[in-house]
Amino acid sequence: MYKIAVIPGDGTGPEVVNEGLKVLKAVSKKYGFEYELKNFDFSGKRYLATGKLVDEGDIAELKKYDAIYLGAVGDPDVKPGIIETGVLLKLRFALDQYINLRPVKLYNSAYCPLKDKKPEDIDFVVVRENSEGLYKGLGEFKDKGTKDEVAIQISYNTRKGVERCLRYAFDYTRKRNKKKKLTLCGKTNVLTYAWDLWQRTFNELAKEYPDVTTDYAHVDATTMWFVKNPEWFDVIVTDNIFGDIITDLGAMIQGGMGIAAGGNINPQGVSMFEPIGGSAPKYTGKNVINPLAAICALGMMLDNLGEEKAAAEIERVVIGIVNKDLKSLAAGKMGYSTSEVGDLVVKNL
Ligand code: IPM
Ligand code: MN
């Protein structure tokens, strides 16, 4: 019996989570596992009504679950940064979900903005460090508001934090068993403290993984290769901010936010799975948003829980639908409504 915490969140989050839960119900019957759900309202609406975000009591409660299924965070009525820090980053940090795993896989070349790229050319995974770096929130203002103002934002990298992320990436590359190539994406030529530590640790660990081919690319060049030669990549490991940036580009080359999913993973604790597209306020309540990213996130969650067959089945069905049924992966252009896409997935299982 899996205990799953559900955080529908803001905007289109509840709509896509609904479709994911339909699929969960259907696959659980087919693959014979049981689960119980509990809803957690950490939305912007609740914040506006009560002033509440995620507190220590919520964290203690969430630690009792096997996984968290998240819709989206971000409410246009709340000042930017409050929900993001008070809900999403709070959960990632407090639950020590130190890996953000973002597969970039093209299911149909028709949805790729790159010329002549096929599904076999775009199939890689970004392992983003998810607990440190610029996201740590360290820094200060000096002489705020004056003409001499200085704003300092610190990238915080610990040997332990870097090493556990790199180790995860090496193990993941080995387990994935494709090209067995791990690329460190950094900026060693300019950010000479942080990336010196990353590179040194990477080189040390590489000795323990002689079967994994290692490579290095600067982050700016990485964005160029994503567009020019995405087929070069297998697994990419990078820090929090670079991972944030390159995975939005990754989402675009795999067909857009309608299909991009990710997992915030604590290999020893509670992990959280989400479509990476955000709350899409302008589509809220219209039944037009693409739920496939949320359904793929559900697949990642099941894979993480050990229901690999159910996860593979979800991916197989999504690939079929993306190739045979949908007109587009974009909101409002799919040729189907949000709930119809969810029904299609269930029907094809
Ligand atoms: C993401 C998002 C978040 C991030 C925001 C909403 C805080 O962009 O999951 O990539 O920057 O990590
Ligand atoms: Mn992002």
Short mmCIF file of C-alpha atoms and ligand atoms in Angstrom, two decimals:
data_model
loop_
_atom_site.label_atom_id
_atom_site.label_comp_id
_atom_site.label_asym_id
_atom_site.label_seq_id
_atom_site.Cartn_x
_atom_site.Cartn_y
_atom_site.Cartn_z
CA MET A 1 0.00 0.00 0.00
CA TYR A 2 1.65 3.20 -1.17
CA LYS A 3 0.91 6.38 0.72
CA ILE A 4 0.89 9.22 -1.76
CA ALA A 5 0.65 12.88 -0.83
CA VAL A 6 -1.02 14.98 -3.51
CA ILE A 7 -0.31 18.69 -3.84
CA PRO A 8 -2.47 20.01 -6.69
CA GLY A 9 -1.13 23.55 -6.13
CA ASP A 10 -2.00 26.53 -8.30
CA GLY A 11 -3.38 27.36 -11.73
CA THR A 12 -3.70 24.34 -13.99
CA GLY A 13 -2.01 22.13 -11.35
CA PRO A 14 -5.29 20.65 -10.03
CA GLU A 15 -6.54 19.90 -13.57
CA VAL A 16 -3.44 17.98 -14.65
CA VAL A 17 -3.13 16.18 -11.31
CA ASN A 18 -6.71 14.98 -11.76
CA GLU A 19 -5.80 13.33 -15.05
CA GLY A 20 -2.69 11.80 -13.50
CA LEU A 21 -4.80 10.32 -10.70
CA LYS A 22 -7.21 8.80 -13.24
CA VAL A 23 -4.24 7.07 -14.81
CA LEU A 24 -2.94 5.97 -11.41
CA LYS A 25 -6.28 4.35 -10.63
CA ALA A 26 -6.25 2.46 -13.93
CA VAL A 27 -2.62 1.25 -13.78
CA SER A 28 -2.94 0.20 -10.16
CA LYS A 29 -5.77 -2.16 -11.14
CA LYS A 30 -3.85 -3.52 -14.09
CA TYR A 31 -0.60 -4.06 -12.17
CA GLY A 32 -2.16 -5.05 -8.87
CA PHE A 33 -0.89 -2.50 -6.39
CA GLU A 34 -2.78 -0.39 -3.91
CA TYR A 35 -2.39 3.16 -2.72
CA GLU A 36 -4.00 5.77 -0.58
CA LEU A 37 -4.04 9.46 -1.35
CA LYS A 38 -4.04 12.50 0.85
CA ASN A 39 -4.55 15.97 -0.46
CA PHE A 40 -2.40 18.86 0.78
CA ASP A 41 -3.56 22.35 -0.08
CA PHE A 42 -0.40 24.46 -0.38
CA SER A 43 -1.89 26.83 -2.92
CA GLY A 44 -1.58 30.55 -3.44
CA LYS A 45 -5.30 30.86 -2.68
CA ARG A 46 -4.75 29.30 0.75
CA TYR A 47 -1.81 31.61 1.34
CA LEU A 48 -3.92 34.65 0.46
CA ALA A 49 -6.70 33.49 2.79
CA THR A 50 -4.60 32.31 5.74
CA GLY A 51 -1.01 33.50 5.29
CA LYS A 52 0.09 29.86 5.49
CA LEU A 53 2.83 28.27 3.43
CA VAL A 54 4.57 24.95 4.16
CA ASP A 55 5.56 24.71 7.84
CA GLU A 56 7.56 22.25 9.94
CA GLY A 57 4.41 20.36 10.90
CA ASP A 58 3.61 19.82 7.21
CA ILE A 59 7.14 18.57 6.60
CA ALA A 60 6.91 16.11 9.50
CA GLU A 61 3.60 14.85 8.08
CA LEU A 62 4.93 14.53 4.52
CA LYS A 63 7.87 12.46 5.76
CA LYS A 64 5.35 9.69 6.49
CA TYR A 65 4.50 9.33 2.80
CA ASP A 66 6.09 7.16 0.11
CA ALA A 67 5.94 9.86 -2.55
CA ILE A 68 4.54 13.28 -3.35
CA TYR A 69 2.67 14.12 -6.54
CA LEU A 70 2.74 17.84 -7.29
CA GLY A 71 0.74 19.82 -9.87
CA ALA A 72 2.21 23.31 -10.10
CA VAL A 73 3.09 26.29 -7.95
CA GLY A 74 2.71 29.98 -8.74
CA ASP A 75 -0.29 32.26 -8.37
CA PRO A 76 -0.36 35.58 -10.24
CA ASP A 77 -2.14 37.21 -7.26
CA VAL A 78 0.79 36.47 -4.96
CA LYS A 79 4.02 38.47 -5.21
CA PRO A 80 6.64 36.46 -7.17
CA GLY A 81 8.95 34.44 -4.96
CA ILE A 82 6.66 33.82 -1.99
CA ILE A 83 5.03 30.56 -3.09
CA GLU A 84 8.12 29.46 -4.99
CA THR A 85 10.30 29.77 -1.87
CA GLY A 86 7.64 29.01 0.73
CA VAL A 87 6.26 25.93 -0.98
CA LEU A 88 8.35 24.44 -3.79
CA LEU A 89 11.86 25.24 -2.56
CA LYS A 90 10.81 24.66 1.04
CA LEU A 91 9.67 21.13 0.15
CA ARG A 92 12.79 20.40 -1.91
CA PHE A 93 15.11 21.62 0.84
CA ALA A 94 13.31 20.38 3.95
CA LEU A 95 12.83 16.91 2.44
CA ASP A 96 16.43 17.00 1.19
CA GLN A 97 15.42 16.14 -2.36
CA TYR A 98 18.93 16.77 -3.55
CA ILE A 99 18.46 15.52 -7.09
CA ASN A 100 16.23 17.07 -9.72
CA LEU A 101 15.96 14.47 -12.44
CA ARG A 102 14.74 15.75 -15.79
CA PRO A 103 14.53 13.38 -18.73
CA VAL A 104 14.61 15.03 -22.15
CA LYS A 105 13.13 12.60 -24.64
CA LEU A 106 11.54 13.38 -27.96
CA TYR A 107 8.51 11.18 -28.67
CA ASN A 108 7.60 12.53 -32.10
CA SER A 109 9.81 14.60 -34.43
CA ALA A 110 6.77 16.65 -35.51
CA TYR A 111 6.90 18.39 -32.12
CA CYS A 112 10.60 19.19 -32.21
CA PRO A 113 11.51 22.75 -33.19
CA LEU A 114 14.93 21.54 -34.37
CA LYS A 115 15.27 20.71 -38.05
CA ASP A 116 15.81 17.05 -38.93
CA LYS A 117 16.02 15.75 -35.35
CA LYS A 118 14.37 12.44 -34.64
CA PRO A 119 13.41 10.65 -31.42
CA GLU A 120 16.68 8.72 -31.43
CA ASP A 121 18.61 12.02 -31.49
CA ILE A 122 16.99 13.49 -28.39
CA ASP A 123 17.10 11.10 -25.50
CA PHE A 124 19.09 12.27 -22.52
CA VAL A 125 18.64 13.02 -18.83
CA VAL A 126 19.70 16.06 -16.83
CA VAL A 127 20.70 15.43 -13.23
CA ARG A 128 20.34 18.84 -11.58
CA GLU A 129 21.72 19.41 -8.09
CA ASN A 130 18.63 20.51 -6.15
CA SER A 131 19.70 21.62 -2.68
CA GLU A 132 22.59 24.08 -2.94
CA GLY A 133 24.23 26.53 -5.33
CA LEU A 134 22.60 29.89 -5.94
CA TYR A 135 19.32 28.51 -4.61
CA LYS A 136 20.67 28.40 -1.07
CA GLY A 137 19.47 31.96 -0.61
CA LEU A 138 22.74 33.29 0.76
CA GLY A 139 23.76 36.85 0.15
CA GLU A 140 23.27 40.40 1.25
CA PHE A 141 22.64 43.95 0.23
CA LYS A 142 25.12 46.65 1.01
CA ASP A 143 23.95 50.25 1.02
CA LYS A 144 20.57 49.16 -0.28
CA GLY A 145 18.74 51.83 -2.21
CA THR A 146 21.77 54.10 -2.55
CA LYS A 147 23.79 54.72 -5.68
CA ASP A 148 26.57 52.62 -4.17
CA GLU A 149 24.33 49.62 -3.63
CA VAL A 150 25.86 46.16 -3.88
CA ALA A 151 23.77 42.98 -4.06
CA ILE A 152 25.64 39.76 -3.37
CA GLN A 153 24.18 36.34 -4.21
CA ILE A 154 26.32 33.42 -3.19
CA SER A 155 26.65 30.06 -4.89
CA TYR A 156 27.07 27.65 -2.00
CA ASN A 157 28.68 24.31 -2.88
CA THR A 158 29.74 21.76 -0.29
CA ARG A 159 32.02 18.82 -1.02
CA LYS A 160 29.38 16.50 0.43
CA GLY A 161 26.57 18.10 -1.57
CA VAL A 162 28.52 18.04 -4.81
CA GLU A 163 29.77 14.51 -4.25
CA ARG A 164 26.36 12.99 -3.51
CA CYS A 165 24.92 14.59 -6.64
CA LEU A 166 27.80 13.42 -8.82
CA ARG A 167 27.66 9.93 -7.35
CA TYR A 168 23.95 9.75 -8.12
CA ALA A 169 24.69 10.84 -11.70
CA PHE A 170 27.44 8.24 -12.18
CA ASP A 171 25.22 5.48 -10.76
CA TYR A 172 22.31 6.67 -12.88
CA THR A 173 24.42 6.67 -16.06
CA ARG A 174 25.55 3.13 -15.33
CA LYS A 175 22.02 1.94 -14.59
CA ARG A 176 20.55 3.69 -17.63
CA ASN A 177 23.01 1.66 -19.66
CA LYS A 178 22.72 3.56 -22.97
CA LYS A 179 25.78 5.44 -24.21
CA LYS A 180 27.16 5.29 -20.65
CA LYS A 181 28.41 8.83 -21.04
CA LEU A 182 28.24 11.43 -18.30
CA THR A 183 28.79 15.09 -19.16
CA LEU A 184 29.61 17.60 -16.46
CA CYS A 185 28.04 20.92 -17.43
CA GLY A 186 29.70 23.86 -15.69
CA LYS A 187 31.65 27.06 -16.07
CA THR A 188 35.20 26.22 -15.02
CA ASN A 189 36.64 29.09 -17.05
CA VAL A 190 34.96 31.82 -15.00
CA LEU A 191 33.39 30.45 -11.80
CA THR A 192 36.72 29.20 -10.53
CA TYR A 193 35.78 28.28 -6.95
CA ALA A 194 32.52 26.39 -7.42
CA TRP A 195 33.49 24.65 -10.63
CA ASP A 196 36.94 23.78 -9.41
CA LEU A 197 35.28 21.78 -6.63
CA TRP A 198 32.80 20.20 -9.05
CA GLN A 199 35.48 19.28 -11.57
CA ARG A 200 37.90 17.86 -8.99
CA THR A 201 35.18 15.76 -7.39
CA PHE A 202 33.97 14.62 -10.81
CA ASN A 203 37.46 13.52 -11.84
CA GLU A 204 37.97 11.66 -8.56
CA LEU A 205 34.67 9.79 -8.82
CA ALA A 206 35.28 8.96 -12.48
CA LYS A 207 38.08 6.63 -11.35
CA GLU A 208 35.48 4.52 -9.53
CA TYR A 209 33.37 4.24 -12.69
CA PRO A 210 35.78 3.08 -15.43
CA ASP A 211 32.81 1.84 -17.49
CA VAL A 212 31.36 5.38 -17.70
CA THR A 213 32.80 7.75 -20.31
CA THR A 214 33.15 11.25 -18.94
CA ASP A 215 32.97 14.57 -20.72
CA TYR A 216 32.84 18.24 -19.82
CA ALA A 217 30.99 21.15 -21.45
CA HIS A 218 30.65 24.75 -20.37
CA VAL A 219 27.03 25.70 -19.75
CA ASP A 220 26.91 28.20 -22.61
CA ALA A 221 28.27 25.62 -25.02
CA THR A 222 25.81 23.08 -23.62
CA THR A 223 22.89 25.24 -24.78
CA MET A 224 24.50 25.37 -28.20
CA TRP A 225 24.90 21.58 -28.36
CA PHE A 226 21.29 21.07 -27.23
CA VAL A 227 20.25 22.78 -30.44
CA LYS A 228 23.01 21.61 -32.76
CA ASN A 229 23.91 18.09 -31.62
CA PRO A 230 21.57 16.86 -28.87
CA GLU A 231 22.44 13.29 -29.89
CA TRP A 232 25.82 13.72 -28.17
CA PHE A 233 24.25 13.56 -24.72
CA ASP A 234 23.33 10.65 -22.50
CA VAL A 235 23.38 11.98 -18.92
CA ILE A 236 24.31 15.55 -17.97
CA VAL A 237 25.08 16.55 -14.41
CA THR A 238 25.10 20.18 -13.33
CA ASP A 239 24.41 22.58 -10.48
CA ASN A 240 21.08 24.02 -9.43
CA ILE A 241 20.90 27.21 -11.50
CA PHE A 242 22.46 25.80 -14.67
CA GLY A 243 20.15 22.81 -14.38
CA ASP A 244 17.17 25.11 -14.03
CA ILE A 245 18.11 27.00 -17.18
CA ILE A 246 19.16 24.17 -19.48
CA THR A 247 16.12 22.03 -18.65
CA ASP A 248 13.73 24.69 -19.94
CA LEU A 249 15.61 24.49 -23.23
CA GLY A 250 15.54 20.72 -22.90
CA ALA A 251 11.76 20.83 -22.49
CA MET A 252 11.43 22.85 -25.69
CA ILE A 253 13.46 20.44 -27.82
CA GLN A 254 11.47 17.46 -26.52
CA GLY A 255 8.19 19.06 -27.58
CA GLY A 256 7.42 21.72 -24.99
CA MET A 257 6.16 22.11 -21.45
CA GLY A 258 3.15 19.94 -22.24
CA ILE A 259 5.30 16.84 -22.12
CA ALA A 260 8.23 17.68 -19.78
CA ALA A 261 8.27 15.96 -16.38
CA GLY A 262 10.71 15.83 -13.52
CA GLY A 263 11.39 14.29 -10.16
CA ASN A 264 12.78 15.91 -7.00
CA ILE A 265 14.53 12.95 -5.52
CA ASN A 266 15.82 12.05 -2.11
CA PRO A 267 17.17 8.55 -2.71
CA GLN A 268 16.89 7.82 1.03
CA GLY A 269 13.67 9.70 1.69
CA VAL A 270 10.47 11.08 0.20
CA SER A 271 10.62 12.17 -3.43
CA MET A 272 8.30 14.53 -5.28
CA PHE A 273 7.25 14.37 -8.92
CA GLU A 274 5.96 17.22 -11.03
CA PRO A 275 5.28 18.44 -14.55
CA ILE A 276 7.94 21.14 -14.97
CA GLY A 277 5.79 23.63 -16.85
CA GLY A 278 4.40 25.75 -14.05
CA SER A 279 0.86 26.84 -13.24
CA ALA A 280 -0.06 28.38 -16.65
CA PRO A 281 -2.57 30.89 -15.16
CA LYS A 282 -4.02 31.92 -18.50
CA TYR A 283 -5.23 28.39 -19.22
CA THR A 284 -6.60 27.72 -15.74
CA GLY A 285 -10.04 26.15 -15.55
CA LYS A 286 -10.41 25.94 -19.34
CA ASN A 287 -9.79 22.19 -19.70
CA VAL A 288 -7.21 22.90 -22.44
CA ILE A 289 -3.85 22.30 -20.74
CA ASN A 290 -1.86 19.23 -21.79
CA PRO A 291 -1.88 16.72 -18.91
CA LEU A 292 0.77 14.46 -20.46
CA ALA A 293 3.64 16.08 -18.53
CA ALA A 294 1.78 15.35 -15.28
CA ILE A 295 1.04 11.83 -16.49
CA CYS A 296 4.73 11.32 -17.34
CA ALA A 297 5.59 12.64 -13.85
CA LEU A 298 3.23 10.03 -12.45
CA GLY A 299 5.14 7.42 -14.47
CA MET A 300 8.41 8.64 -12.96
CA MET A 301 6.87 8.39 -9.49
CA LEU A 302 5.77 4.81 -10.08
CA ASP A 303 9.19 3.91 -11.43
CA ASN A 304 10.73 5.39 -8.30
CA LEU A 305 8.35 3.41 -6.09
CA GLY A 306 9.46 0.21 -7.82
CA GLU A 307 6.45 -0.21 -10.13
CA GLU A 308 8.69 -0.27 -13.19
CA LYS A 309 6.23 -2.17 -15.36
CA ALA A 310 3.41 0.27 -14.73
CA ALA A 311 5.80 3.14 -15.44
CA ALA A 312 6.96 1.62 -18.72
CA GLU A 313 3.35 1.01 -19.72
CA ILE A 314 2.47 4.67 -19.12
CA GLU A 315 5.38 5.76 -21.28
CA ARG A 316 4.41 3.33 -24.04
CA VAL A 317 0.84 4.67 -24.05
CA VAL A 318 1.98 8.31 -24.01
CA ILE A 319 4.26 7.66 -26.99
CA GLY A 320 1.34 6.11 -28.85
CA ILE A 321 -0.97 9.02 -28.16
CA VAL A 322 1.65 11.59 -29.07
CA ASN A 323 2.21 9.83 -32.38
CA LYS A 324 -1.32 8.79 -33.32
CA ASP A 325 -3.86 11.06 -31.69
CA LEU A 326 -2.79 14.53 -30.70
CA LYS A 327 -2.62 17.36 -33.22
CA SER A 328 -0.19 19.31 -31.06
CA LEU A 329 1.28 19.13 -27.56
CA ALA A 330 0.36 22.77 -26.86
CA ALA A 331 -2.50 23.91 -24.64
CA GLY A 332 -5.70 24.40 -26.60
CA LYS A 333 -4.28 22.88 -29.79
CA MET A 334 -4.23 19.19 -28.96
CA GLY A 335 -7.50 18.42 -30.73
CA TYR A 336 -8.68 17.09 -27.36
CA SER A 337 -9.47 18.63 -24.00
CA THR A 338 -7.37 18.02 -20.88
CA SER A 339 -9.77 15.40 -19.55
CA GLU A 340 -10.10 13.72 -22.96
CA VAL A 341 -6.34 13.25 -23.11
CA GLY A 342 -6.45 11.66 -19.66
CA ASP A 343 -9.26 9.38 -20.83
CA LEU A 344 -7.26 8.45 -23.93
CA VAL A 345 -4.35 7.36 -21.76
CA VAL A 346 -6.64 5.23 -19.57
CA LYS A 347 -8.33 3.70 -22.61
CA ASN A 348 -4.99 2.71 -24.16
CA LEU A 349 -3.48 1.07 -21.10
C1 IPM B 1 11.71 24.78 -11.72
C2 IPM B 1 11.16 26.13 -11.44
C3 IPM B 1 11.55 26.53 -10.02
C4 IPM B 1 13.07 26.57 -9.96
C5 IPM B 1 10.94 27.86 -9.54
C6 IPM B 1 9.43 27.87 -9.68
C7 IPM B 1 11.36 28.18 -8.14
O1 IPM B 1 11.58 27.05 -12.38
O2 IPM B 1 11.30 23.81 -11.07
O3 IPM B 1 12.58 24.66 -12.60
O4 IPM B 1 13.67 27.61 -10.26
O5 IPM B 1 13.64 25.56 -9.60
MN MN B 2 12.82 26.20 -13.93
#
